mmCIF file of C-alpha atoms in Angstrom:
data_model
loop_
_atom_site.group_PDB
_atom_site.id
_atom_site.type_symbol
_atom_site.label_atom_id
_atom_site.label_comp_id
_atom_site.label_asym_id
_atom_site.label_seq_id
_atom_site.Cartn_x
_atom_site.Cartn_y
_atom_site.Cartn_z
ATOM 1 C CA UNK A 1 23.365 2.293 -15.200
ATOM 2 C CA UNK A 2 25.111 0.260 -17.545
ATOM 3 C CA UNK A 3 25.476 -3.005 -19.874
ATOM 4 C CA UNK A 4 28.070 -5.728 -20.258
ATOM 5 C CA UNK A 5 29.526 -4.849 -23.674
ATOM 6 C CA UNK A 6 30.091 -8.705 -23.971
ATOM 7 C CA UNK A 7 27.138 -10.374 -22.743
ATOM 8 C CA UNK A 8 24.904 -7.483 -23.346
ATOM 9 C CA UNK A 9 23.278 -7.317 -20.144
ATOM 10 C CA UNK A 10 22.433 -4.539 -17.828
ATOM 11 C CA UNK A 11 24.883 -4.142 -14.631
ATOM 12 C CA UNK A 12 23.412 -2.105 -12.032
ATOM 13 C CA UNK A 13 26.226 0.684 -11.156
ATOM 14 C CA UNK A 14 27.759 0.256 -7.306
ATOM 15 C CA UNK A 15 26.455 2.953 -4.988
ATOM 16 C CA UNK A 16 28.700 5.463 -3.865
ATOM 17 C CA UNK A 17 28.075 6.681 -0.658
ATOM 18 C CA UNK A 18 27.137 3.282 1.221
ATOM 19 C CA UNK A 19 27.609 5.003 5.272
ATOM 20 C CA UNK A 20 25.110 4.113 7.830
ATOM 21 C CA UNK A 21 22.856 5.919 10.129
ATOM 22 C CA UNK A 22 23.320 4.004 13.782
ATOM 23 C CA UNK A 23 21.851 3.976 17.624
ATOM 24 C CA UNK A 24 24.772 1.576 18.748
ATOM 25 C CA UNK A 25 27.941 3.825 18.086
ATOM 26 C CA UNK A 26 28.856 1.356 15.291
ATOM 27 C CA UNK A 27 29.303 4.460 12.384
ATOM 28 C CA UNK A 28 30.068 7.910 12.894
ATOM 29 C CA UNK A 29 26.406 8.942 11.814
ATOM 30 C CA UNK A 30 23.767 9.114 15.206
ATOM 31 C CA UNK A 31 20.174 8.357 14.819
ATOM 32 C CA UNK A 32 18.798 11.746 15.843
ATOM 33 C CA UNK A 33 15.126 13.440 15.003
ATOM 34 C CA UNK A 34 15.633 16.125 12.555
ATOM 35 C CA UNK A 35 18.929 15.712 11.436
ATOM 36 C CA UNK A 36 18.519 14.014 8.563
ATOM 37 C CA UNK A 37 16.556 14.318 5.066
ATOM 38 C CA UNK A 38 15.138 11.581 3.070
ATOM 39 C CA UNK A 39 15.402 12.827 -0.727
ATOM 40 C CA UNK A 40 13.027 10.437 -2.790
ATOM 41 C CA UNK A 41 11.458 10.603 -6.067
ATOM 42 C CA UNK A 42 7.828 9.042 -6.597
ATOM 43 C CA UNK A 43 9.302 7.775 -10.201
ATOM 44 C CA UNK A 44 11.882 5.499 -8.559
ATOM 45 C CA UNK A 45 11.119 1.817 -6.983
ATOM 46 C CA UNK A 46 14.036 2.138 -4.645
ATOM 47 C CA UNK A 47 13.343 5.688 -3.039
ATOM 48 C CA UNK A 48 9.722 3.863 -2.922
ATOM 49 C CA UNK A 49 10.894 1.061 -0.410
ATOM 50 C CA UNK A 50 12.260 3.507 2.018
ATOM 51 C CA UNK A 51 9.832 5.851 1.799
ATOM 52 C CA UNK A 52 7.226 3.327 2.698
ATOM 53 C CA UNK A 53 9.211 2.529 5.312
ATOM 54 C CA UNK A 54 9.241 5.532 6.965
ATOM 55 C CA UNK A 55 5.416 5.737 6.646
ATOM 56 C CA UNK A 56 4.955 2.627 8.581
ATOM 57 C CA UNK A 57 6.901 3.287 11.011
ATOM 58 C CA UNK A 58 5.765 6.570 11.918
ATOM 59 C CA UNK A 59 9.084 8.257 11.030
ATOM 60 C CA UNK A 60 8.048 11.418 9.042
ATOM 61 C CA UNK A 61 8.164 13.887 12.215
ATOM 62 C CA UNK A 62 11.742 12.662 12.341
ATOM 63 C CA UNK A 63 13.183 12.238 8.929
ATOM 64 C CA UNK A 64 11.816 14.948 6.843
ATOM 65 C CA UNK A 65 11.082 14.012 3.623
ATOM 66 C CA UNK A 66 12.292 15.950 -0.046
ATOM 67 C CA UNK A 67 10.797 14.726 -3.514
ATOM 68 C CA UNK A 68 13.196 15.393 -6.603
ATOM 69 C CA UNK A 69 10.706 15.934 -9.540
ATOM 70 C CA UNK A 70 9.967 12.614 -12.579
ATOM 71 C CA UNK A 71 12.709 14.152 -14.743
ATOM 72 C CA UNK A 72 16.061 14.631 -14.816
ATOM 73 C CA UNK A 73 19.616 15.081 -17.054
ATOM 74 C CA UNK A 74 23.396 14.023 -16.755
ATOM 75 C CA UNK A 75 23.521 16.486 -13.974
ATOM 76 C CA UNK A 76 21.284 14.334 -11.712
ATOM 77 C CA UNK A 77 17.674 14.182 -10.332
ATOM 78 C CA UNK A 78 16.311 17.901 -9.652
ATOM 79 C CA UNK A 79 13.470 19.389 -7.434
ATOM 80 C CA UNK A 80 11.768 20.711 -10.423
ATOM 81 C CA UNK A 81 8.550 20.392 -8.209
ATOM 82 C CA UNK A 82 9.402 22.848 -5.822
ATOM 83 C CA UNK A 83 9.170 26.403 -5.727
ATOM 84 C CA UNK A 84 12.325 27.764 -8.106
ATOM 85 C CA UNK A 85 13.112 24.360 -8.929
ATOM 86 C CA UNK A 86 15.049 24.267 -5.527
ATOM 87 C CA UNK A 87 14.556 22.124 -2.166
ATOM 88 C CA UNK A 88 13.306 23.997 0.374
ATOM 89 C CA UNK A 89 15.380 22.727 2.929
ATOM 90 C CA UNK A 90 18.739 21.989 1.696
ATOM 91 C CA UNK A 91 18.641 25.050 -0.806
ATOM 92 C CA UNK A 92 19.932 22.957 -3.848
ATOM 93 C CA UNK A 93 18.513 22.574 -7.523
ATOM 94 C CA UNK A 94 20.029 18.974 -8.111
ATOM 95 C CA UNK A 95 20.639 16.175 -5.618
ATOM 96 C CA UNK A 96 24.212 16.202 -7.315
ATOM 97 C CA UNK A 97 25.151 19.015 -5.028
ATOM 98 C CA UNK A 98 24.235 17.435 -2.493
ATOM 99 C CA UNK A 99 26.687 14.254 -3.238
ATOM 100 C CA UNK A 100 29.670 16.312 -4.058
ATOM 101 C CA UNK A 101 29.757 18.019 -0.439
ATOM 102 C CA UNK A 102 30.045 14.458 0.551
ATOM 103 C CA UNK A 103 32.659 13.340 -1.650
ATOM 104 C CA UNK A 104 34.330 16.317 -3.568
ATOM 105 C CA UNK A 105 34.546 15.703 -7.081
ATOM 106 C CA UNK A 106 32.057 12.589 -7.246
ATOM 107 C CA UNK A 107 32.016 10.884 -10.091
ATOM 108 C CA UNK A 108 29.631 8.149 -9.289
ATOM 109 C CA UNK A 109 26.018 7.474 -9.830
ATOM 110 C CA UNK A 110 23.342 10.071 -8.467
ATOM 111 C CA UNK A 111 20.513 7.987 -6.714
ATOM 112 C CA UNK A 112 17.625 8.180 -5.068
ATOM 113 C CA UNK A 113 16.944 7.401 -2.125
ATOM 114 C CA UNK A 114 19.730 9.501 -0.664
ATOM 115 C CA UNK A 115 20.178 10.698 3.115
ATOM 116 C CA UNK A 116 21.200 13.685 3.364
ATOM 117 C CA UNK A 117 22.538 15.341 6.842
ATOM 118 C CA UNK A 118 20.671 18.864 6.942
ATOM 119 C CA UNK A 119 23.184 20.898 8.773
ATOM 120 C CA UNK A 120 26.297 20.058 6.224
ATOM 121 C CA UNK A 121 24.095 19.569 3.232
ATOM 122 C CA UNK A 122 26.196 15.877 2.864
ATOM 123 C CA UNK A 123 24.969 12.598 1.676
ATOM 124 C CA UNK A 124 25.274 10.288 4.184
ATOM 125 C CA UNK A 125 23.973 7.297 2.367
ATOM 126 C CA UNK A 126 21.924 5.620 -0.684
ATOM 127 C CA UNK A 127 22.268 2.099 0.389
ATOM 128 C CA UNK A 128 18.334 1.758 0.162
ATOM 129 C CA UNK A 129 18.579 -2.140 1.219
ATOM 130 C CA UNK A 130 20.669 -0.933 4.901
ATOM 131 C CA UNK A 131 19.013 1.774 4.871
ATOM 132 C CA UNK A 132 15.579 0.082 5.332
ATOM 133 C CA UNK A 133 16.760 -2.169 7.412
ATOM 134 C CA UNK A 134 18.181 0.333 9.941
ATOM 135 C CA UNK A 135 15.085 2.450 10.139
ATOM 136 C CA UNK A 136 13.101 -0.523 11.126
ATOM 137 C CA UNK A 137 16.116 -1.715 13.666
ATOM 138 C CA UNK A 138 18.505 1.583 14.497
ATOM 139 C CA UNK A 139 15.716 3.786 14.490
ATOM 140 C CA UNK A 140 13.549 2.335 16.577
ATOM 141 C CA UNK A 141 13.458 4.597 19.745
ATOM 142 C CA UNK A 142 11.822 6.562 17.495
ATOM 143 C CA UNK A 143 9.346 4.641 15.737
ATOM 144 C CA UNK A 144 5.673 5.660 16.034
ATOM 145 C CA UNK A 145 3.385 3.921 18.886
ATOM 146 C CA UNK A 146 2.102 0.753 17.112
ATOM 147 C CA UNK A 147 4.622 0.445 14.261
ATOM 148 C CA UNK A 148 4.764 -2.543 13.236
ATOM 149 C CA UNK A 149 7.992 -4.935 12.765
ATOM 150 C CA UNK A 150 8.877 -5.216 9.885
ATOM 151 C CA UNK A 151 11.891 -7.174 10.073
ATOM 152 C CA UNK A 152 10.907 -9.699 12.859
ATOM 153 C CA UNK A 153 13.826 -11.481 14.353
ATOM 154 C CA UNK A 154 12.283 -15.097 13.795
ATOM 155 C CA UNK A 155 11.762 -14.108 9.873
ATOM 156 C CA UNK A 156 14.865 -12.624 8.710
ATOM 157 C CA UNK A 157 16.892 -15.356 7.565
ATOM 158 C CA UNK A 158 13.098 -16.170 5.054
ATOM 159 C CA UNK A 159 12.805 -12.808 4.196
ATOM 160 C CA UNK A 160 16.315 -12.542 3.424
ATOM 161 C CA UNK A 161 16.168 -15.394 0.665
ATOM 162 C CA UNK A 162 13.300 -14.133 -0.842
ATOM 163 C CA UNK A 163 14.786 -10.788 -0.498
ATOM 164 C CA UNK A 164 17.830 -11.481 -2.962
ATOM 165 C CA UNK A 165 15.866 -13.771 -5.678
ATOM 166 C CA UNK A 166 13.305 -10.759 -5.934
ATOM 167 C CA UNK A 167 15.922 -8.158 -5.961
ATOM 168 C CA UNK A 168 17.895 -9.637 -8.922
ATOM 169 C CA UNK A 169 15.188 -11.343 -10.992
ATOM 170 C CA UNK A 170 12.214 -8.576 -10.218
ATOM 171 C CA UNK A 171 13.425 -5.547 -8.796
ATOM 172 C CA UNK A 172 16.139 -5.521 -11.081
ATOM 173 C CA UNK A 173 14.947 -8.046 -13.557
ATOM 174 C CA UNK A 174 12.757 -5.451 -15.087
ATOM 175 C CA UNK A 175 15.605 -3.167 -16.137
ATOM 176 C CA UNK A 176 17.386 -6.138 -17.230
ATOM 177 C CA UNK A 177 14.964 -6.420 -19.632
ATOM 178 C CA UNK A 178 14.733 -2.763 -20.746
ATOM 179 C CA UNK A 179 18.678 -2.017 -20.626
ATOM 180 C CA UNK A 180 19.602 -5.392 -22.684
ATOM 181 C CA UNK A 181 21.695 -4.820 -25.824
ATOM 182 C CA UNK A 182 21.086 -7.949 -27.242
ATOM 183 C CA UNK A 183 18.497 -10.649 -27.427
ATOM 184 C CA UNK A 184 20.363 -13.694 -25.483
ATOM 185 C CA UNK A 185 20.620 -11.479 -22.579
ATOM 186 C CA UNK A 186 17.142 -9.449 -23.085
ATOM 187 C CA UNK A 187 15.516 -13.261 -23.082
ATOM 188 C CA UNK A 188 17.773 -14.516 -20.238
ATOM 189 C CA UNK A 189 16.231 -11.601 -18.091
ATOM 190 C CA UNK A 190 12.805 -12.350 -19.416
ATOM 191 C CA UNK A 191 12.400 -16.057 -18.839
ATOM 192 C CA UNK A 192 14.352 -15.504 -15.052
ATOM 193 C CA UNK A 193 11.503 -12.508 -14.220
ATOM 194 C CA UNK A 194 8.604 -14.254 -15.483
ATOM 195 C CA UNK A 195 9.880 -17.568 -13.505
ATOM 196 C CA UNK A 196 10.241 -15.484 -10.179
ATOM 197 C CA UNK A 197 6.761 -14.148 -10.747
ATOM 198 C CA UNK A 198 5.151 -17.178 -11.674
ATOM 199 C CA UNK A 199 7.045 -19.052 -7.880
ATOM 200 C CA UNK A 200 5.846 -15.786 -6.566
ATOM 201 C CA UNK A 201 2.310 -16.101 -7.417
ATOM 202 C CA UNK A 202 1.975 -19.655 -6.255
ATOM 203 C CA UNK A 203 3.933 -18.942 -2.761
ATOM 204 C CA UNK A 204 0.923 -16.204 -2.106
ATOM 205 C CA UNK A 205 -1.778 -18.246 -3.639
ATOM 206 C CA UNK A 206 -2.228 -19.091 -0.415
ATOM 207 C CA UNK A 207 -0.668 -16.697 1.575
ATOM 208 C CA UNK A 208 -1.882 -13.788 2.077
ATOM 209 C CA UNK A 209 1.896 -12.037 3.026
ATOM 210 C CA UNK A 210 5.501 -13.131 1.579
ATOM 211 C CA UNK A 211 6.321 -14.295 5.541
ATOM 212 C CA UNK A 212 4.651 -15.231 8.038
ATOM 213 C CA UNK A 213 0.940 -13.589 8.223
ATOM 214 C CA UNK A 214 1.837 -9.687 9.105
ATOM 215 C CA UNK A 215 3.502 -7.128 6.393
ATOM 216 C CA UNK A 216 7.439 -7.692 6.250
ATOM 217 C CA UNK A 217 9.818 -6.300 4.209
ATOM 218 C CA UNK A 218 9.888 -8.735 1.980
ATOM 219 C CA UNK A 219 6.496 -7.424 0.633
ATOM 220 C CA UNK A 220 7.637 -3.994 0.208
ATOM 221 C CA UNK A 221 10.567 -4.928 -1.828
ATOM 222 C CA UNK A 222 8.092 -6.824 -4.318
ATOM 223 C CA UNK A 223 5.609 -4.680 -4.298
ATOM 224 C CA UNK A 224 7.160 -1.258 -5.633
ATOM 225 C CA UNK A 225 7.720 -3.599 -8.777
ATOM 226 C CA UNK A 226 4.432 -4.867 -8.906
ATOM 227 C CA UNK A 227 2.789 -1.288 -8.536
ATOM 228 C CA UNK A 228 5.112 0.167 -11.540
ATOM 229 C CA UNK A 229 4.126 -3.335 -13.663
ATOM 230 C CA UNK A 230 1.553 -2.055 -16.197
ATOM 231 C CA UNK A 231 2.631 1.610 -15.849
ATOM 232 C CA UNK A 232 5.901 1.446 -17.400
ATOM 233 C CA UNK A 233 7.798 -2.357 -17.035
ATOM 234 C CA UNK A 234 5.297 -4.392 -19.433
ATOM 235 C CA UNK A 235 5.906 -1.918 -22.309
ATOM 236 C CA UNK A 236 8.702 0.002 -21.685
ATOM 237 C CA UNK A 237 11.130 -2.415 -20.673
ATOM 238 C CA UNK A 238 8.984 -5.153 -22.992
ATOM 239 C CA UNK A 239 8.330 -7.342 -19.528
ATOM 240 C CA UNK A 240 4.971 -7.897 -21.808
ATOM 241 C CA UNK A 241 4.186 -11.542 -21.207
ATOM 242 C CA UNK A 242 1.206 -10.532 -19.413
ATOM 243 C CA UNK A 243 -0.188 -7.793 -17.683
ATOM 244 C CA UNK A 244 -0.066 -7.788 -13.514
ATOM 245 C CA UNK A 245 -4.238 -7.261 -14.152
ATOM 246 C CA UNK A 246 -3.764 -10.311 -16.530
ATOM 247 C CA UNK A 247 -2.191 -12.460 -13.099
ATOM 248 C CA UNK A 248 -4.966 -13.429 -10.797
ATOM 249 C CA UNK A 249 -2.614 -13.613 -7.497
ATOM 250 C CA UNK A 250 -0.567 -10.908 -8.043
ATOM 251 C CA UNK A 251 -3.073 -8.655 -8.780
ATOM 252 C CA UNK A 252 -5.053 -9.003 -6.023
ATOM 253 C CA UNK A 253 -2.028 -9.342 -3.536
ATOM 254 C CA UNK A 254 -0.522 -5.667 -4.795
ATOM 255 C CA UNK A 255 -4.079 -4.514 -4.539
ATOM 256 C CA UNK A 256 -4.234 -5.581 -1.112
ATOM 257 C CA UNK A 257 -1.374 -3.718 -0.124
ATOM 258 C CA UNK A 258 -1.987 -0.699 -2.261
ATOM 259 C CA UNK A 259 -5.320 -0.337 -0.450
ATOM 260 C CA UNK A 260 -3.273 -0.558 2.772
ATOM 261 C CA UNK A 261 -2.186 2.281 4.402
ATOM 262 C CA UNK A 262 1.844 3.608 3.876
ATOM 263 C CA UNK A 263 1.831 1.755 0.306
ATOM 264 C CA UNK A 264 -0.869 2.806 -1.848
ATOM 265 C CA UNK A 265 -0.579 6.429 -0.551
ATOM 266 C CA UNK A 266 3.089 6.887 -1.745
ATOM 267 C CA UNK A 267 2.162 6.493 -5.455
ATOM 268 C CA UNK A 268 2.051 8.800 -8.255
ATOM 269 C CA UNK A 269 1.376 7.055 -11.634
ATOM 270 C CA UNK A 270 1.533 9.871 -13.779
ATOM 271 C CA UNK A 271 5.180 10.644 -12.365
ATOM 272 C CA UNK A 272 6.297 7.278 -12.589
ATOM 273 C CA UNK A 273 5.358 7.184 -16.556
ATOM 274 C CA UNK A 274 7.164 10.523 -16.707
ATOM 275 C CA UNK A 275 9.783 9.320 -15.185
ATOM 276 C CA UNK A 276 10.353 6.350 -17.518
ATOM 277 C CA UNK A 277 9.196 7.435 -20.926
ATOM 278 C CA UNK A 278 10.445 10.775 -20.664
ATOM 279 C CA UNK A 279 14.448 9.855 -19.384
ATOM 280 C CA UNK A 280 15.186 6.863 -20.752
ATOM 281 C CA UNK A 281 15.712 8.200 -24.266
ATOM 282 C CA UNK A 282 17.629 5.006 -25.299
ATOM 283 C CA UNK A 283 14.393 3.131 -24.836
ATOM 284 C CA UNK A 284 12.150 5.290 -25.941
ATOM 285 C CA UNK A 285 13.671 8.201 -27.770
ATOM 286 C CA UNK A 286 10.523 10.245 -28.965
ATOM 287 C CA UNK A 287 9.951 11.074 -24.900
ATOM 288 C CA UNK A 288 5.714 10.651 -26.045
ATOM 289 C CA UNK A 289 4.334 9.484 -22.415
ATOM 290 C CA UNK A 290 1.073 6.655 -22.799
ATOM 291 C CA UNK A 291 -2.076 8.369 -21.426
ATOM 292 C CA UNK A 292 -2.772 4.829 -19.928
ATOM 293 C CA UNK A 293 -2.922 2.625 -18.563
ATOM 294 C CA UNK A 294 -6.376 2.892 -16.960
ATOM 295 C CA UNK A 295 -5.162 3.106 -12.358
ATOM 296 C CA UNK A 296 -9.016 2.877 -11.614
ATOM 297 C CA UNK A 297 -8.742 -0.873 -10.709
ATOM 298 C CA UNK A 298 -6.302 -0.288 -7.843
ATOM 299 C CA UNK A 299 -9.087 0.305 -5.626
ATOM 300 C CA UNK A 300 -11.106 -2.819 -6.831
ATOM 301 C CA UNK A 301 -11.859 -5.156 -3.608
ATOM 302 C CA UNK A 302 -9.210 -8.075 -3.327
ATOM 303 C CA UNK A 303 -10.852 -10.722 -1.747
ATOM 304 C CA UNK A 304 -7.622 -11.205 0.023
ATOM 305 C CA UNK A 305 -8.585 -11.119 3.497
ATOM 306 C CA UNK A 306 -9.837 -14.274 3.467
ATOM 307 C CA UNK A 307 -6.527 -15.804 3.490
ATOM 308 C CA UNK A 308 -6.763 -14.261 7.047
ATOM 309 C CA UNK A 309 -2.791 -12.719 8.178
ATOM 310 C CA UNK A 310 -2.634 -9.394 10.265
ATOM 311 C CA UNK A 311 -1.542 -6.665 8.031
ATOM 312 C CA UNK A 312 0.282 -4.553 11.064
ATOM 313 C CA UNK A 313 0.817 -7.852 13.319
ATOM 314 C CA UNK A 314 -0.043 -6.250 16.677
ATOM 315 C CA UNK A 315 0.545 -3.059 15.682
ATOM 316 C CA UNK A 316 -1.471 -0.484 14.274
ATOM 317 C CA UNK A 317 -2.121 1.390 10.739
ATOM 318 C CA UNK A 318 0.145 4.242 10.223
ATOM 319 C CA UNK A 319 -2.246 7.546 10.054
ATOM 320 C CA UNK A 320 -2.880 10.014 7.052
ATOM 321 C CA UNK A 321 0.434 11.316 5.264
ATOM 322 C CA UNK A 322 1.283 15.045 6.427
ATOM 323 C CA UNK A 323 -0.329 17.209 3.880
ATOM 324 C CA UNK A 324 2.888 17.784 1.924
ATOM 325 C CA UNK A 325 3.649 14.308 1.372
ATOM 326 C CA UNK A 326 -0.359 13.499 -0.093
ATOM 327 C CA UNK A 327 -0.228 12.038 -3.614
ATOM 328 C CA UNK A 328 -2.995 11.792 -6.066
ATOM 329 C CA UNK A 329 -5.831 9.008 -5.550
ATOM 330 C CA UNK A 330 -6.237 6.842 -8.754
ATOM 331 C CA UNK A 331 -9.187 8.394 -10.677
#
């Protein structure tokens, strides 16, 4: 991460290791069970997108799935969760490692979500948007029965265009709030978020889905932003014109899907304010993490199936999460 020493605002480093996984023959990386490993981090919005992904799709028997811990250093995110602070699959202590087999001496940005190829120990990828893309497309001789589509031919070119005003004025209009240097560009990012939000809310006013009636992937890109909202974005990055439980719409539509199965059930709170108030030391230097705010209300009723929609289209609800992957139900 880093900001325009001009203009002040945030620029989003370029990802470093942008390869893709393929069925076709197109890249020199196969689709094949087991041969890959997701490395995610509850914390981070981006590892969220894939990682839901994979849930819905039924993919977790053939990516295997490693969770770098809320907090890490210059060095890089680190499985401080696991036994000996090391992943139990590709032996490493930080997901660093794991980049410079790839590319010897990398000197780019660490992310999450990275693929890693289990046999070499390489990244192969952490181009999340592609990457999400090809597991619903690439990998879909392997795709549970009843997954459902979640980039439907007849939708992409809509979910596309709502794709890119959510990335840069949501997704990443949030940290362009928290990363400005100055005002101009910290109120710049402000008014374009709070503008997205409020098209946002009247497009699903009523709607009960971003496209068409079933889940797309349109709604998981917005909604890894909308779950993080009131746990770190309104006051941490000072997105504080309201609270998402302050915004009727939104609230209940990110309820809706939390309560759905594959989004909800991906989500640690108390990692993702770890995460955020205890590594960004530029924003918030003392490290203190809020106790709040209160997650109780996530399991609220919506009152959004009355819009009608199909959440799965004519597929099916993904199943429990393998007992490694479970995550703490808001209490």
């Amino acid at each position: 991460m880093g900001t325009d020493r001009d203009s002040g605002e945030f620029v989003r480093e370029p990802l470093g290791v942008a390869e893709r996984i393929t069925a076709d023959g197109s890249s020199p990386w196969p689709v094949e069970a087991g041969r890959y490993r997701l490395v995610g981090a509850r914390a981070c919005p981006w590892a969220n997108r894939v990682i839901i992904t994979r849930r819905l799709l039924g993919l977790e028997d053939a990516i295997s799935l490693g969770i770098a811990g809320p907090l890490h250093d210059e060095r890089s995110w680190r499985f401080h969760l696991d036994p000996g602070d090391v992943d139990p699959v590709l032996g490493i202590e930080y997901l660093r490692e794991a980049y410079e087999k790839a590319v010897p001496g990398y000197d780019e940005g660490v992310t999450v979500p990275a693929m890693v190829e289990v046999a070499s120990g390489k990244v192969v990828t952490n181009e999340y948007a592609e990457l999400e893309r090809d597991l619903s497309t690439q990998w879909r001789g392997l795709h549970r029965p009843g997954a459902p589509d979640l980039w439907p031919a007849e939708h992409r070119d809509e979910i596309t265009a709502l794709g890119e005003g959510i990335f840069h004025d949501v997704n990443n209009g949030v940290y362009k709030c928290g990363f400005a240097s100055g005002q101009a560009a910290y109120e710049r990012a402000y008014a374009a978020l709070w503008a997205r939000l409020d098209a946002l809310s009247s497009h699903l006013a009523t709607r009960r889905y971003l496209v068409g009636d079933t889940i797309t992937q349109a709604d998981i890109r917005l909604w890894v932003t909308l779950a993080r909202f009131d746990a770190a974005y309104h006051g941490h990055f000072k997105a504080n014109r309201h609270k998402l439980t302050e915004l009727p719409v939104l609230w209940a539509y990110a309820r809706d899907l939390f309560q759905t199965p594959g989004f909800g059930d991906t989500i640690d709170f108390e990692q993702i304010k770890q995460h955020y108030y205890g590594v960004h030391t530029s924003v918030n230097p003392t490290g203190v993490v809020p106790v709040g705010p209160d997650p109780s209300g996530w399991l609220t009723p919506h009152g959004r199936e009355q819009l009608g929609g199909r959440p799965f289209g004519d597929g099916t609800p993904p199943g429990p999460p393998p007992a490694d992957e479970q995550v703490p139900a808001p209490a």
